[in-house]
CSV table of C-alpha atoms in Angstrom, one decimal:
chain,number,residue,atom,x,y,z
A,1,UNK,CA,0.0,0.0,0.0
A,2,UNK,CA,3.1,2.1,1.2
A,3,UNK,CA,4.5,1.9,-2.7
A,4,UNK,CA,0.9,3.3,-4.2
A,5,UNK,CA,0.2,6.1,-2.5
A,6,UNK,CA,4.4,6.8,-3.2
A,7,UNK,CA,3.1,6.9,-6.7
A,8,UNK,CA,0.0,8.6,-6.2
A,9,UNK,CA,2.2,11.7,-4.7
A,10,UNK,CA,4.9,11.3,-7.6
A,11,UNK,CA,2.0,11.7,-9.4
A,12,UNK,CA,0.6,14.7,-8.2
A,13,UNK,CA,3.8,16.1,-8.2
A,14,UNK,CA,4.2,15.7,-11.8
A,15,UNK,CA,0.8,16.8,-12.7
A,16,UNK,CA,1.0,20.0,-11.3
A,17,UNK,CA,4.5,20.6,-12.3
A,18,UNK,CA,2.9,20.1,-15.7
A,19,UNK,CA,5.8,17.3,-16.3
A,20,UNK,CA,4.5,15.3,-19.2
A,21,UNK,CA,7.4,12.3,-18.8
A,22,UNK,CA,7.2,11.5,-15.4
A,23,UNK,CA,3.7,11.8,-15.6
A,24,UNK,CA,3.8,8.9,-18.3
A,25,UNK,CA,6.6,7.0,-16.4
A,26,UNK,CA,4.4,7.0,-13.3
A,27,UNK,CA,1.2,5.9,-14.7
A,28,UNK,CA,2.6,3.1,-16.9
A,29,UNK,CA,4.4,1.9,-13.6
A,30,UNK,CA,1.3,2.2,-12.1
A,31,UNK,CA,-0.3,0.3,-14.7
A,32,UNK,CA,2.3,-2.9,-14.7
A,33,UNK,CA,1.6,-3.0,-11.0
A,34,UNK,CA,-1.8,-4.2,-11.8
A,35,UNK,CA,-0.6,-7.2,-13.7
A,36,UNK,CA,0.1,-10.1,-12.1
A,37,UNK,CA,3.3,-10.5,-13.4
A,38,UNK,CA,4.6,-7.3,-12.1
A,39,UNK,CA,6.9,-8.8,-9.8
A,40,UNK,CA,9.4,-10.3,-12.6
A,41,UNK,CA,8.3,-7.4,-15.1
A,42,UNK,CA,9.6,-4.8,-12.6
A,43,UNK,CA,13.0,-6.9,-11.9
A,44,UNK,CA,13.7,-7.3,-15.6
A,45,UNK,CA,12.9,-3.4,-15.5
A,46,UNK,CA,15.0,-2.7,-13.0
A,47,UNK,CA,18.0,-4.6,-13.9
A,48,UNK,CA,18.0,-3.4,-17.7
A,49,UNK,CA,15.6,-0.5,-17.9
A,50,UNK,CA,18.7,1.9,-17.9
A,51,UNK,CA,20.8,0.0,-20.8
A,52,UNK,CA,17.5,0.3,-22.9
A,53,UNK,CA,16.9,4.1,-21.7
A,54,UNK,CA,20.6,4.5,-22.8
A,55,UNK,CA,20.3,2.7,-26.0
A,56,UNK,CA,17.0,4.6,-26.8
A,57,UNK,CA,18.7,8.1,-26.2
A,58,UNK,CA,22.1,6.6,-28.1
A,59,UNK,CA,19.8,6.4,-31.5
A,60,UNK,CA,18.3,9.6,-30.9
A,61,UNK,CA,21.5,10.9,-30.9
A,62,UNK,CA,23.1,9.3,-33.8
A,63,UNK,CA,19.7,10.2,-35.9
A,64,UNK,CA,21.1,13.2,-37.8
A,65,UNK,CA,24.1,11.1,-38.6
A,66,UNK,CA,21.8,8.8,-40.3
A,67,UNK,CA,19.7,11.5,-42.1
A,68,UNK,CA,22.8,13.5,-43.0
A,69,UNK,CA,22.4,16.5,-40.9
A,70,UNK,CA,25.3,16.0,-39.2
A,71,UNK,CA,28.7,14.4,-41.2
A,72,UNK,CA,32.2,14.2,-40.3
A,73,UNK,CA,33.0,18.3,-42.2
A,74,UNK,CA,30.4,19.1,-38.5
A,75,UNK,CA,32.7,17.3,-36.4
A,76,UNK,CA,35.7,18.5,-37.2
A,77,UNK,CA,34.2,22.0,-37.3
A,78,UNK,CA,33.1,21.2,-33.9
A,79,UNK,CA,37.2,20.0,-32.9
A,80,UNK,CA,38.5,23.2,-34.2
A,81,UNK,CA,37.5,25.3,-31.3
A,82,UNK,CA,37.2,25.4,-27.6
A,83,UNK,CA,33.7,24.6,-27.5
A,84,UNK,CA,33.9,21.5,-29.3
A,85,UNK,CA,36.8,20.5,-26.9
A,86,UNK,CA,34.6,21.5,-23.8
A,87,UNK,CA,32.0,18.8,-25.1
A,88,UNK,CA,34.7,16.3,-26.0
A,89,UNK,CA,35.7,16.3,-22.8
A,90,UNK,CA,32.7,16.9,-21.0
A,91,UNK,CA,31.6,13.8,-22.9
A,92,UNK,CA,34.3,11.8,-21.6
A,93,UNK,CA,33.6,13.2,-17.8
A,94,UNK,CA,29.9,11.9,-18.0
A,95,UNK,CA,30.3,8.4,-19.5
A,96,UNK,CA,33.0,7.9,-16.3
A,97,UNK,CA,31.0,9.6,-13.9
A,98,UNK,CA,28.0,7.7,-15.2
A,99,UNK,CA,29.8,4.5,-15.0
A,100,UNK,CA,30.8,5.1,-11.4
A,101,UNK,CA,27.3,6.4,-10.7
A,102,UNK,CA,25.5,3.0,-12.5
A,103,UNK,CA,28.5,0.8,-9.8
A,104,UNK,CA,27.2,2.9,-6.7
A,105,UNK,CA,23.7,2.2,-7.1
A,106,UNK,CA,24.4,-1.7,-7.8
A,107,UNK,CA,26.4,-1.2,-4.4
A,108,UNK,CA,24.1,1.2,-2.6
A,109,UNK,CA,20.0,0.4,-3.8
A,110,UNK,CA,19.0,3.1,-1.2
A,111,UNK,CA,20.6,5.7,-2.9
A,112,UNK,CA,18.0,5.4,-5.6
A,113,UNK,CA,15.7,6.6,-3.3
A,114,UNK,CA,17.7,9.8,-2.8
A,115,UNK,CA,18.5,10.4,-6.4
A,116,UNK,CA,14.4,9.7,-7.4
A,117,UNK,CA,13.7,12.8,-5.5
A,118,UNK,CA,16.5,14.9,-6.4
A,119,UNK,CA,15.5,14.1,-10.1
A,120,UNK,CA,11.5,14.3,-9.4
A,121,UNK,CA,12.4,18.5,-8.0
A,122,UNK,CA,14.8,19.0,-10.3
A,123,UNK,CA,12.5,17.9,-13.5
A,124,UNK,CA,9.0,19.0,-11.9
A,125,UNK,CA,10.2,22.5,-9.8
A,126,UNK,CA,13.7,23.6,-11.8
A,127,UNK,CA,12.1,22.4,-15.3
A,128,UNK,CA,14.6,20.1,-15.8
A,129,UNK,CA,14.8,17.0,-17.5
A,130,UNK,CA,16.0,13.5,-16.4
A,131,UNK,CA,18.6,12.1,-19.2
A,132,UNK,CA,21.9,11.0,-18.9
A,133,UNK,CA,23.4,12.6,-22.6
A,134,UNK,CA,21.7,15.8,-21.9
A,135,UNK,CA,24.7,16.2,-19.0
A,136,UNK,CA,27.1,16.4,-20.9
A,137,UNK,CA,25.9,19.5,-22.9
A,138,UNK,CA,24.6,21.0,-19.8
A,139,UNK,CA,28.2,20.9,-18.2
A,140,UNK,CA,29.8,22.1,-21.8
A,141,UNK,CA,27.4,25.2,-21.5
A,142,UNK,CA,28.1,25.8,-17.6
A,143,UNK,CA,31.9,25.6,-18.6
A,144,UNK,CA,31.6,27.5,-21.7
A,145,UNK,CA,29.5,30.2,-19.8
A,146,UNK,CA,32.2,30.4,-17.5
A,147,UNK,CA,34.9,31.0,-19.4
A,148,UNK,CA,33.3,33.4,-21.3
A,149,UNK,CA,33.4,31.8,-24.9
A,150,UNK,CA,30.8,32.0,-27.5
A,151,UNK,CA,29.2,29.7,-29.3
């Protein structure tokens, strides 16, 4: 009973911070908790949910390669000045972090609980938005911003 009304207030929360995703996220969950087989559902969800999150955002991202918007003339564009370096690296500093971050939650479960509310204000209150690629360009930007380049 504890877990639904957890969801009920997640769900509140995202409704009137007008958050469309975890609004989606919550009711589907919701939804598989009704099945019978929710139990092995939500393990198999648990265990690889976040590969398949990452491979989903992964084709997102490589998209505009496949259409053509972006080619290999855009990337070394990109390499030529500071900026592109920032996101190079910032890049690099979020798949490490990430991977560090993906080994404390195997280690340390209860942490989840801690970083499902920071993510649930920070999408729903600050407007921001819960993916892991999106990181990297918000760090490039904070950098960038702070040393004063332009884009």
């Amino acid at each position: 009973m504890e877990s639904w009304l957890f969801l009920a207030v997640i769900m509140l929360v995202a409704y009137f911070g007008k958050n469309m995703s975890l609004i989606i996220a919550t009711g589907v969950v919701m939804l598989l908790k009704l099945l019978p087989v929710s139990n092995k559902i939500f393990s198999v969800l648990h265990t690889e949910g976040i590969n398949w999150g990452v491979i989903i955002i992964t084709i997102s991202v490589l998209v505009p390669i496949a259409t053509g918007q972006i080619g290999f003339s855009d990337l070394i564009a990109a390499s030529k000045g500071p900026v592109g370096w920032i996101a190079i690296a910032c890049g690099i500093l979020v798949a490490v972090l990430s991977r560090n971050g993906v080994s404390l939650l195997t280690s340390s479960p209860q942490v989840t609980v801690a970083l499902v509310l920071g993510t649930i204000i920070g999408v729903v209150f600050l407007k921001g938005v819960a993916a892991g690629p999106v990181i990297a360009a918000g760090i490039t930007f904070c950098l960038v911003s702070l040393l004063h380049l332009s884009f």
